[in-house]
Amino acid sequence: VDDLAKKAHKALGCKYYSLYDVRLNPDGMPFMLEACLFCSFSPYSVIVGLAAVSENEDWKPHPKLFESFLCRAARETRARRVAATASPVTEANGALKKRKRIWKD
């Protein structure tokens, strides 16, 4: 199951978080039913709940831990947007310019 989740995380392009609903058949074959690719970080969130009961003391002060994850993701997003605005394939607002497709038969 761990290998399945790691492969799905990579295949879906996840960076920091992904949660999967997996069921095992009677033969032990895992079936992935659902993928959740974001976390609300609310007090009722699965990740926050798991962090609260973890034996790892570094995870228990969840607001600081998750705040650092969000800040890191925000920095990377800003850097990516700044790099995109410097690219000739972006509009002034950072959106990608439409490209004309030429189909050859």
PDB file of N, CA and C in Angstrom, residues 48 50-66:
ATOM      1  N   VAL A  48      -4.272  16.887  10.531  1.00  0.00           N
ATOM      2  CA  VAL A  48      -4.147  17.573  11.817  1.00  0.00           C
ATOM      3  C   VAL A  48      -4.485  16.618  12.956  1.00  0.00           C
ATOM      4  N   LEU A  50      -4.192  13.310  12.918  1.00  0.00           N
ATOM      5  CA  LEU A  50      -3.100  12.339  13.044  1.00  0.00           C
ATOM      6  C   LEU A  50      -1.875  12.966  13.705  1.00  0.00           C
ATOM      7  N   ALA A  51      -1.596  14.220  13.359  1.00  0.00           N
ATOM      8  CA  ALA A  51      -0.456  14.905  13.979  1.00  0.00           C
ATOM      9  C   ALA A  51      -0.676  15.058  15.478  1.00  0.00           C
ATOM     10  N   ALA A  52      -1.910  15.325  15.883  1.00  0.00           N
ATOM     11  CA  ALA A  52      -2.214  15.540  17.303  1.00  0.00           C
ATOM     12  C   ALA A  52      -1.980  14.278  18.140  1.00  0.00           C
ATOM     13  N   VAL A  53      -2.181  13.106  17.556  1.00  0.00           N
ATOM     14  CA  VAL A  53      -2.000  11.867  18.320  1.00  0.00           C
ATOM     15  C   VAL A  53      -0.689  11.162  18.005  1.00  0.00           C
ATOM     16  N   SER A  54       0.146  11.794  17.200  1.00  0.00           N
ATOM     17  CA  SER A  54       1.432  11.199  16.837  1.00  0.00           C
ATOM     18  C   SER A  54       2.368  11.162  18.033  1.00  0.00           C
ATOM     19  N   GLU A  55       3.258  10.191  18.013  1.00  0.00           N
ATOM     20  CA  GLU A  55       4.294  10.129  19.044  1.00  0.00           C
ATOM     21  C   GLU A  55       5.435  11.092  18.732  1.00  0.00           C
ATOM     22  N   ASN A  56       5.472  11.605  17.498  1.00  0.00           N
ATOM     23  CA  ASN A  56       6.506  12.548  17.090  1.00  0.00           C
ATOM     24  C   ASN A  56       6.151  13.935  17.645  1.00  0.00           C
ATOM     25  N   GLU A  57       6.905  14.402  18.611  1.00  0.00           N
ATOM     26  CA  GLU A  57       6.617  15.673  19.265  1.00  0.00           C
ATOM     27  C   GLU A  57       6.734  16.872  18.318  1.00  0.00           C
ATOM     28  N   ASP A  58       7.536  16.718  17.254  1.00  0.00           N
ATOM     29  CA  ASP A  58       7.685  17.814  16.295  1.00  0.00           C
ATOM     30  C   ASP A  58       6.394  18.080  15.529  1.00  0.00           C
ATOM     31  N   TRP A  59       5.514  17.106  15.446  1.00  0.00           N
ATOM     32  CA  TRP A  59       4.276  17.267  14.676  1.00  0.00           C
ATOM     33  C   TRP A  59       3.118  17.801  15.524  1.00  0.00           C
ATOM     34  N   LYS A  60       3.236  17.715  16.827  1.00  0.00           N
ATOM     35  CA  LYS A  60       2.116  18.097  17.690  1.00  0.00           C
ATOM     36  C   LYS A  60       1.767  19.582  17.629  1.00  0.00           C
ATOM     37  N   PRO A  61       2.738  20.487  17.578  1.00  0.00           N
ATOM     38  CA  PRO A  61       2.342  21.902  17.461  1.00  0.00           C
ATOM     39  C   PRO A  61       1.940  22.201  16.016  1.00  0.00           C
ATOM     40  N   HIS A  62       0.846  21.580  15.568  1.00  0.00           N
ATOM     41  CA  HIS A  62       0.488  21.599  14.154  1.00  0.00           C
ATOM     42  C   HIS A  62       0.371  22.984  13.535  1.00  0.00           C
ATOM     43  N   PRO A  63      -0.125  24.004  14.228  1.00  0.00           N
ATOM     44  CA  PRO A  63      -0.223  25.292  13.525  1.00  0.00           C
ATOM     45  C   PRO A  63       1.122  25.780  13.001  1.00  0.00           C
ATOM     46  N   LYS A  64       2.173  25.656  13.775  1.00  0.00           N
ATOM     47  CA  LYS A  64       3.502  26.109  13.330  1.00  0.00           C
ATOM     48  C   LYS A  64       4.032  25.223  12.200  1.00  0.00           C
ATOM     49  N   LEU A  65       3.859  23.919  12.338  1.00  0.00           N
ATOM     50  CA  LEU A  65       4.341  22.992  11.323  1.00  0.00           C
ATOM     51  C   LEU A  65       3.640  23.247   9.992  1.00  0.00           C
ATOM     52  N   PHE A  66       2.329  23.304  10.006  1.00  0.00           N
ATOM     53  CA  PHE A  66       1.587  23.484   8.767  1.00  0.00           C
ATOM     54  C   PHE A  66       1.738  24.893   8.216  1.00  0.00           C
TER      55      PHE A  66
END
